[in-house]
XYZ file of N, CA and C in Angstrom:
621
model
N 18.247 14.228 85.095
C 19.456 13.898 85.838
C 19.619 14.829 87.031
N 20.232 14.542 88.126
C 20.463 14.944 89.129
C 21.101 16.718 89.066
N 22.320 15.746 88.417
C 23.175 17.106 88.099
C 23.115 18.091 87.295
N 21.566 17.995 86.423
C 20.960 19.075 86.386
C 20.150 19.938 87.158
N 19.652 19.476 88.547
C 19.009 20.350 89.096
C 19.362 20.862 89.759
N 19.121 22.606 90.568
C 19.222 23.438 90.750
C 18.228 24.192 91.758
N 18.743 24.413 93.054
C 17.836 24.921 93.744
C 17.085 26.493 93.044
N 16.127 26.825 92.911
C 15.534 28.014 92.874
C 16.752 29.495 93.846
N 17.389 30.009 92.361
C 18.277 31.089 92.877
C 17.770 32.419 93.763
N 16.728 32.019 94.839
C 15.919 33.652 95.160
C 16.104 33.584 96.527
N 16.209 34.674 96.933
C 16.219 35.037 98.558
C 15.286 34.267 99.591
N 14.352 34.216 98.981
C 12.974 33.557 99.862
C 13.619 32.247 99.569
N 14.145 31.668 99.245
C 14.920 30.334 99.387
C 15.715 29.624 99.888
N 17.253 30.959 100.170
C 18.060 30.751 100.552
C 17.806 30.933 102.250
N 16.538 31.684 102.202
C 16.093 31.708 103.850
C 15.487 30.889 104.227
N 14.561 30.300 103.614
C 14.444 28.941 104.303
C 14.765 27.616 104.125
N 16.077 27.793 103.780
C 16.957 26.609 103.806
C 17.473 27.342 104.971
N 18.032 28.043 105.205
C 18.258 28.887 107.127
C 17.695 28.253 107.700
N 15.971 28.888 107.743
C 15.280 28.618 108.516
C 14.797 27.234 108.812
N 14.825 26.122 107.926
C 14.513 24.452 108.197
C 15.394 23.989 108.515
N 17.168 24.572 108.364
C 18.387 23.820 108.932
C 18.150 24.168 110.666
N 17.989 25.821 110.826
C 17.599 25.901 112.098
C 17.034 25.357 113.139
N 15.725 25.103 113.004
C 14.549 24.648 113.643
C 14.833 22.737 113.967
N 15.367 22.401 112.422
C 14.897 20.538 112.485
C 15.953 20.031 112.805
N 15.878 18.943 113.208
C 17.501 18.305 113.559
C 17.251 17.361 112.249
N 18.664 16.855 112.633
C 19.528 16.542 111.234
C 18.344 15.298 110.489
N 18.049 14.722 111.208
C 16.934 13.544 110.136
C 15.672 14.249 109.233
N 14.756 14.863 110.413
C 14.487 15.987 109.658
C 14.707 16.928 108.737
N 15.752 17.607 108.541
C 16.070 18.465 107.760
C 16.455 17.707 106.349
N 17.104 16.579 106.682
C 17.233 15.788 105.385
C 16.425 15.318 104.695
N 15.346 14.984 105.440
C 14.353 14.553 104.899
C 13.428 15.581 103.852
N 13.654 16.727 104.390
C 12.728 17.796 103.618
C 13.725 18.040 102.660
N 15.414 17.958 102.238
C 15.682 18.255 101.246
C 15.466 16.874 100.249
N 15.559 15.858 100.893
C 15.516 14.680 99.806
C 13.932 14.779 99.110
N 12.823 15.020 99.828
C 11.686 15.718 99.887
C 11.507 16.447 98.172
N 12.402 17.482 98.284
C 12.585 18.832 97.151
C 13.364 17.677 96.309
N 14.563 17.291 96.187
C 15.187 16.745 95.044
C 14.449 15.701 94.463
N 13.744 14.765 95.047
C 12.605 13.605 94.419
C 11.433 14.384 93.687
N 10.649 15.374 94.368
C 10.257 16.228 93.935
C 11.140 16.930 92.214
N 11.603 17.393 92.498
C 12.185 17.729 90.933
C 12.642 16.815 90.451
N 13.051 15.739 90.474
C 13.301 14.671 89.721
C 11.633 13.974 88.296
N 11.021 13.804 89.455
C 9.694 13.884 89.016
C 9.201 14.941 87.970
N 9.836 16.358 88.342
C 9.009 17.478 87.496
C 9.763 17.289 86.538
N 11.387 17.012 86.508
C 12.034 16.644 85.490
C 11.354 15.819 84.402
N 11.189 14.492 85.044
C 10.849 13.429 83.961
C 9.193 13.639 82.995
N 8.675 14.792 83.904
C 7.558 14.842 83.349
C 7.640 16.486 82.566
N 8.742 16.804 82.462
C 9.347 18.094 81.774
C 8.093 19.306 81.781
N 7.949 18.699 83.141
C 6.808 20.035 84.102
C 7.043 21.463 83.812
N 6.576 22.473 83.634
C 7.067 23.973 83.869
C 6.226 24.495 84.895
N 5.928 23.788 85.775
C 5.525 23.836 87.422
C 6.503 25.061 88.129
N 5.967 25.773 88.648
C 6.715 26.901 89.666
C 7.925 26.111 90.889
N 8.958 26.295 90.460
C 10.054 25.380 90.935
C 10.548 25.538 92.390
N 10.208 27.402 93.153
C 10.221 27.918 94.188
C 9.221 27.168 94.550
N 7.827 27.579 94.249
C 6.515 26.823 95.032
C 7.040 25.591 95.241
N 7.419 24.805 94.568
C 7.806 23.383 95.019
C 8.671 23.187 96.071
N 9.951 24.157 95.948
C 10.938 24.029 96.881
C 10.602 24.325 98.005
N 9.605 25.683 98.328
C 8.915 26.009 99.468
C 7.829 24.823 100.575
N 7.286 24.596 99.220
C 6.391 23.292 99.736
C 6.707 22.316 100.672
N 7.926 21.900 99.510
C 8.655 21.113 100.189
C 9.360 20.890 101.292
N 10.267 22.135 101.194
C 11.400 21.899 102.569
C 10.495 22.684 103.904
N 9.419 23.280 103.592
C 8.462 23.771 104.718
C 7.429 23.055 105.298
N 7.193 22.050 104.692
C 6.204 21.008 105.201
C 5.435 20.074 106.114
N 6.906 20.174 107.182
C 7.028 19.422 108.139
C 7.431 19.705 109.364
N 6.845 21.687 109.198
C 7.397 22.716 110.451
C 6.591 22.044 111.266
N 5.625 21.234 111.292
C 4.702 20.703 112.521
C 5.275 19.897 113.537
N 6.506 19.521 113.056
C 7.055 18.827 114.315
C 8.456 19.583 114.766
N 8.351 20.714 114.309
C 9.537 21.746 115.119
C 8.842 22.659 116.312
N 9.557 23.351 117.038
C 8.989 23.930 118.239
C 8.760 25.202 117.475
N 9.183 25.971 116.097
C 7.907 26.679 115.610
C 6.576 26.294 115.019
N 6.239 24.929 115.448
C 5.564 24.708 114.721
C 3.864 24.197 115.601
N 4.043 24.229 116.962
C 3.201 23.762 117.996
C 2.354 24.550 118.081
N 1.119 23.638 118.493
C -0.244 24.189 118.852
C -1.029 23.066 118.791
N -2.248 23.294 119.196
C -3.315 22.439 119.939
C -4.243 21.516 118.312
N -3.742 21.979 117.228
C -4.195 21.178 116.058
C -3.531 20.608 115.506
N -3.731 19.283 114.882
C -2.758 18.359 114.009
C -1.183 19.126 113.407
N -0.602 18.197 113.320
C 0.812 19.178 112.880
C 0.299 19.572 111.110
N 0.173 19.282 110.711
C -0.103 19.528 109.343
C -0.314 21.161 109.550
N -1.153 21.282 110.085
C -2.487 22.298 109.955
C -1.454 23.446 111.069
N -0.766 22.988 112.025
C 0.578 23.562 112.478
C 1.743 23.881 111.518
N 2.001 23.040 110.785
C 3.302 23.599 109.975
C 2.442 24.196 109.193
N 1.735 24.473 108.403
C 1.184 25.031 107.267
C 1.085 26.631 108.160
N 0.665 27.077 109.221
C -0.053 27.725 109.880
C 1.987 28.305 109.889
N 2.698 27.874 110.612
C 3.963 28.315 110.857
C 4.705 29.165 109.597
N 4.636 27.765 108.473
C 5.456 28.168 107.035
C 4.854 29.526 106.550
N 3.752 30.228 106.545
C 2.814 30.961 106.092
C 3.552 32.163 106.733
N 3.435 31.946 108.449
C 3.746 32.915 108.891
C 5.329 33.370 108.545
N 5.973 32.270 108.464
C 7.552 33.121 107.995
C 7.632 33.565 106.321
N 7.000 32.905 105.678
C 6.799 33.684 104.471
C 6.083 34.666 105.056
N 5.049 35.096 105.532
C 4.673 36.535 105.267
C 5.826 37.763 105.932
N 6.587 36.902 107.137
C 7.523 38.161 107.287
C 8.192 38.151 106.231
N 8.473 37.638 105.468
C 9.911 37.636 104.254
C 9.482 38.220 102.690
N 7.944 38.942 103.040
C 7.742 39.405 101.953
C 7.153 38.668 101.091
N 6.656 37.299 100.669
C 6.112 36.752 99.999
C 4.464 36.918 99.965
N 4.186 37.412 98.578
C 2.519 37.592 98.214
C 1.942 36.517 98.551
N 0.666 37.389 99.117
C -0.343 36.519 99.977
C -0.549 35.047 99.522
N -0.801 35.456 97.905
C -1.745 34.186 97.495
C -0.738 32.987 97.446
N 0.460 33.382 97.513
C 1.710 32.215 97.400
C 1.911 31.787 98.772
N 1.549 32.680 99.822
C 1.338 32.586 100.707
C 0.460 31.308 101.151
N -0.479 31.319 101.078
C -1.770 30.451 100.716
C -1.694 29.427 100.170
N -0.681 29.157 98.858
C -0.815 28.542 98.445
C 0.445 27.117 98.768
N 1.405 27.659 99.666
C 2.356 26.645 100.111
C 1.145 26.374 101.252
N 0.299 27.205 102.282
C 0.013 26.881 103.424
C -1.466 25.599 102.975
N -1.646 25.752 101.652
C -2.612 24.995 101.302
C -1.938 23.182 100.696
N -0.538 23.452 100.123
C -0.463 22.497 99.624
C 0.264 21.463 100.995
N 0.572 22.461 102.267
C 1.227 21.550 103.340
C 0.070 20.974 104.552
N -0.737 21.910 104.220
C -2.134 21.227 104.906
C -2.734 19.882 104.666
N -2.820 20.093 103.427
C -3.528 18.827 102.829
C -2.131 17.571 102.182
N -1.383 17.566 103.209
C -0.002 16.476 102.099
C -0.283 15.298 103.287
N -0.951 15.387 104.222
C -1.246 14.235 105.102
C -2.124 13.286 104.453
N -3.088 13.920 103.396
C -4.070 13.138 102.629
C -3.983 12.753 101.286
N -4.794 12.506 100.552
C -4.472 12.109 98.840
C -5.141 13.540 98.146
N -5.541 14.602 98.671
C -6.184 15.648 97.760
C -4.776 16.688 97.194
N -3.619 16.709 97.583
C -2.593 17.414 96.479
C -2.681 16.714 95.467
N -2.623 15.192 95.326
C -2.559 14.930 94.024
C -3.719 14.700 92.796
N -4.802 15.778 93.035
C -5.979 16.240 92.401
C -5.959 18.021 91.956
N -4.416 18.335 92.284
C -4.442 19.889 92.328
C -3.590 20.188 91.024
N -3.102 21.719 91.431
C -2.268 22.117 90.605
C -1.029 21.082 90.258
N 0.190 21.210 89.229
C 1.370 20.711 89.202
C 1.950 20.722 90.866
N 2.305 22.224 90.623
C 3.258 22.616 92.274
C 2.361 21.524 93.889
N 1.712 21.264 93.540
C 0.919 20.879 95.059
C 1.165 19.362 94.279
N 0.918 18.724 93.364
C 0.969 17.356 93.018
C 2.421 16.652 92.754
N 3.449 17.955 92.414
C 4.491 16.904 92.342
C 5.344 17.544 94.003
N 5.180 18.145 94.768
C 6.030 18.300 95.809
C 4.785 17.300 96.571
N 3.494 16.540 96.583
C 3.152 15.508 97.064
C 3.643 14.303 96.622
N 4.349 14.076 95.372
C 4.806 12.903 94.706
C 6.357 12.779 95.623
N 6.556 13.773 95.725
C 7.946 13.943 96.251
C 8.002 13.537 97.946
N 6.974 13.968 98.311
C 7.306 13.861 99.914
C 6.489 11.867 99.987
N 6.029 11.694 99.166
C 5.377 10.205 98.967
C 6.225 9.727 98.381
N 7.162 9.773 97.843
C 8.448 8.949 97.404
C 9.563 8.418 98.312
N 9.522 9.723 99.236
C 10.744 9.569 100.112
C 10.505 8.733 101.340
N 8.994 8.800 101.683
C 8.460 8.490 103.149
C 8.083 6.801 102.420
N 7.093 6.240 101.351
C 6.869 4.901 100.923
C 7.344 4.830 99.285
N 8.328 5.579 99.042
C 8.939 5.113 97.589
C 7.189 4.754 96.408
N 6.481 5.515 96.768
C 5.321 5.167 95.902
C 5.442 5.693 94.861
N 5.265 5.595 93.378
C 5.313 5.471 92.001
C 4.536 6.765 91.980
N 5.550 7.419 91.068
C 6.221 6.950 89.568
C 7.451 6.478 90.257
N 8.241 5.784 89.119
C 9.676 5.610 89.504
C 10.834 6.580 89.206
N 11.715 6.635 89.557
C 12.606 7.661 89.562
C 13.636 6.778 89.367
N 15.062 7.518 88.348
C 16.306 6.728 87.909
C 17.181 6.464 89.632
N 17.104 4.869 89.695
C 17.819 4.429 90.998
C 19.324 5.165 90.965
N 19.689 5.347 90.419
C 20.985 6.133 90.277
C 21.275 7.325 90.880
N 19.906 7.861 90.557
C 19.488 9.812 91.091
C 19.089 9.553 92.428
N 18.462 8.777 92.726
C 18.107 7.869 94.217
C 18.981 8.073 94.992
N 19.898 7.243 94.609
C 20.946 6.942 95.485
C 21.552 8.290 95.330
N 22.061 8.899 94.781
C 23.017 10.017 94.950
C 22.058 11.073 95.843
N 20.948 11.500 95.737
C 20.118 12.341 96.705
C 20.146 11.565 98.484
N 20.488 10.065 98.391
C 20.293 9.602 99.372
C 21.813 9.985 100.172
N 22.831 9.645 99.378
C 24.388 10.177 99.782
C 24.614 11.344 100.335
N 23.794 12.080 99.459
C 23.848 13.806 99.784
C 23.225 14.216 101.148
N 22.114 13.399 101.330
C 21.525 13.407 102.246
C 20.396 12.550 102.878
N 21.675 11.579 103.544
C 21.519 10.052 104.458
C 20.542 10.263 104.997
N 19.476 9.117 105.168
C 18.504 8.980 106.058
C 18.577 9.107 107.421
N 19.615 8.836 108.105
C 20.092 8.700 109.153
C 18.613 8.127 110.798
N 18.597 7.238 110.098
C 17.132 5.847 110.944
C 16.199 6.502 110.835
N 15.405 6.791 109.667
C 13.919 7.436 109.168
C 13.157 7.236 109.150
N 12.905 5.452 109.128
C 11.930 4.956 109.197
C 11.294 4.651 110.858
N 12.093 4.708 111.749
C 12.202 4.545 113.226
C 12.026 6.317 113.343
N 12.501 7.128 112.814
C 12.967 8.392 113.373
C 11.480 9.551 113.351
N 10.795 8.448 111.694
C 9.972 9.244 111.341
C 8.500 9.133 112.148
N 8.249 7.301 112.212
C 7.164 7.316 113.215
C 7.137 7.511 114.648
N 8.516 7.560 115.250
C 8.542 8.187 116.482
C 7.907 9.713 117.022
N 8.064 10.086 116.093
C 8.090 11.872 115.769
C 6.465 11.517 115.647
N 6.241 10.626 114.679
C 4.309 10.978 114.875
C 3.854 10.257 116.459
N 4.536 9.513 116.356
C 3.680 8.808 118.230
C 4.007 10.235 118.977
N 4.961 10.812 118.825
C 4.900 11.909 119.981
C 3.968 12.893 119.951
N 3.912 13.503 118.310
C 2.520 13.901 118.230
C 1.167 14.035 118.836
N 1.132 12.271 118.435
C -0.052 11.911 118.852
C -0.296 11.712 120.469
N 1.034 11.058 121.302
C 0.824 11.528 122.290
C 0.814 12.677 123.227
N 1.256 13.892 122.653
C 1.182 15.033 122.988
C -0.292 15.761 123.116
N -0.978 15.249 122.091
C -2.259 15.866 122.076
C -3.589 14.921 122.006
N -4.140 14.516 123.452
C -5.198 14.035 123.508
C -6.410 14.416 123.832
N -7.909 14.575 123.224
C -7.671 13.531 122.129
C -7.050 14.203 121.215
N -6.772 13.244 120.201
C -6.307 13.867 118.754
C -6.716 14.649 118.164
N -6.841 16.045 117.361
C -7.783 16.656 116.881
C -7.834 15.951 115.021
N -8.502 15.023 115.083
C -8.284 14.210 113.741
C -9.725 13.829 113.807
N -10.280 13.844 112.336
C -11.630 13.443 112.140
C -11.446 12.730 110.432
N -12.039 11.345 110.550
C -12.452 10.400 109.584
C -13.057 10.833 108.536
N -13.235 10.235 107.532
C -13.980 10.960 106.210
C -15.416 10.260 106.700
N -16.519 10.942 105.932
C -17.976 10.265 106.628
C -17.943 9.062 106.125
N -17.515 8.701 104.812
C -17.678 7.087 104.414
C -16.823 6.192 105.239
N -15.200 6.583 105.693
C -14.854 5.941 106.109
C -15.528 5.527 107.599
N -15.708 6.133 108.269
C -17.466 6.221 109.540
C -18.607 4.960 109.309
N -19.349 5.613 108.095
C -20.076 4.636 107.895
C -19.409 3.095 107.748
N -18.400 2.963 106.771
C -17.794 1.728 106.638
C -17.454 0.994 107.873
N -17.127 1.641 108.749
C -16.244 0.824 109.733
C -17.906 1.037 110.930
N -18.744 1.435 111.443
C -20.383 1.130 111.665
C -20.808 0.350 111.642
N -20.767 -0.067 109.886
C -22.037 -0.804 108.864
C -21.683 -2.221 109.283
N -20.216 -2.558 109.359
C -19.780 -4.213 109.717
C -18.624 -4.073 109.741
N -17.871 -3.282 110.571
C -16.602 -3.443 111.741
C -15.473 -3.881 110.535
N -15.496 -4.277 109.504
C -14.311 -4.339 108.579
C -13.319 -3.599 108.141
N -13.397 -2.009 108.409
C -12.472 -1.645 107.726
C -10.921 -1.874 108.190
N -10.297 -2.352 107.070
C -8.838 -1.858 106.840
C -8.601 -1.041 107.265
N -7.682 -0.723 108.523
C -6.832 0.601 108.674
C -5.363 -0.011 108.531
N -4.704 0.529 107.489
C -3.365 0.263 107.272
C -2.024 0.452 108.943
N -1.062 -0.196 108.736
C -0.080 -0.019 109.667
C 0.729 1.290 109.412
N 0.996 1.907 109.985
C 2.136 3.194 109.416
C 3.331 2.688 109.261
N 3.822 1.543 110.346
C 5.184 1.228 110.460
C 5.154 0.142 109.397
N 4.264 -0.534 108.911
C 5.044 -1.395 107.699
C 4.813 -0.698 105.859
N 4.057 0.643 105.918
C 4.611 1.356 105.296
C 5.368 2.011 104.924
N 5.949 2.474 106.323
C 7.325 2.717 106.471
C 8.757 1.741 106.039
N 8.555 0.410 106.931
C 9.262 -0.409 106.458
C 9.243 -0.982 105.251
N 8.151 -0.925 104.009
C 8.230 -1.433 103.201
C 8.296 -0.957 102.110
N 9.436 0.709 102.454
C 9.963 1.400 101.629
C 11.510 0.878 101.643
N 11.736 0.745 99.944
C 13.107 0.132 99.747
C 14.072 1.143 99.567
N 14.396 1.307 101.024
C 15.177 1.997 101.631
C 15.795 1.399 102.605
N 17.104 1.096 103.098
C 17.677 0.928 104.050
C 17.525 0.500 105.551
N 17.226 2.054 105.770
C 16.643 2.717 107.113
C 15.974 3.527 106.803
């Protein structure tokens, strides 16, 4: 249930809930807390004893790639991960935790968190819930009240805008294909590349 969870009571927490209200504007920032609460909802139902900070960190730090601490000449991923790292290390947080949010926000653009630890697989379940509502399911009830708490406010418009700018910001892209997917699309011009925007839209969500 909702109203059992509980942000992680520690300093390194309460600062970067500072620091992500700071930096993101309001769609953003909501997004990384709805992010953390789907996220524990999940660790809930699977009565995880997953590191609940690591998650929260994961989470609400994830998406420094599209804040102005978060710029540079490589994919945002590999930017926010590179950013979040650096404000944990001023704030005192051990290296390897260090590492280990900057590892699980690197790789949340792809499907390899959810081959990892708990902490890297359910704050990927979490940020994949909120962006295409993808399974497991979560009580529609807890849904909606995380959604109240904190409205989408046009996410699905808000969110792929934010990647076209990205992408038009930095040409070319610094993005490279997996080798099969290469060969596949070579061998006989077929591959499937999915739409972003009707993944987006064909999260049952609102906006």
């Amino acid at each position: 249930m909702l109203s059992e969870i509980k942000a992680p009571d520690t300093d390194i927490v309460r600062k970067a809930v500072d620091f992500v209200r700071s930096v993101s504007n309001d769609m953003l920032f909501n997004h990384l807390m709805r992010c953390y609460y789907f996220a524990e909802l999940l660790a809930q139902k699977e009565n995880s004893k997953a590191d609940r900070e690591m998650i929260f960190l994961s989470a609400t730090l994830h998406d420094l790639g599209f804040t102005d601490v978060g710029r540079g000449p490589n994919r945002f991923e590999i930017e926010g991960a590179h950013a979040a790292r650096r404000f944990l290390k001023e704030h005192g947080v051990a290296d390897d935790r260090t590492w280990q949010v900057w590892t699980t926000i690197a790789a949340h653009t792809w499907d390899l968190n959810l081959f990892k630890e708990d902490e890297a697989r359910i704050t990927q379940l979490g940020i994949l819930y909120d962006v295409i509502a993808l399974p497991p399911e979560i009580n529609l009830h807890d849904v909606a009240e995380v959604v109240r708490r904190y409205p989408r406010l046009g996410f699905k418009r808000g969110f792929y805008e934010m990647h076209r700018e990205e992408l038009d910001s930095k040409q070319p892209y610094p993005h490279r294909f997996h080798m099969c997917t290469c060969i596949e699309h070579q061998r006989n011009g077929k591959l499937d590349i999915p739409d972003p925007q009707a993944w987006l839209d064909g999260a049952p969500f609102d906006e």
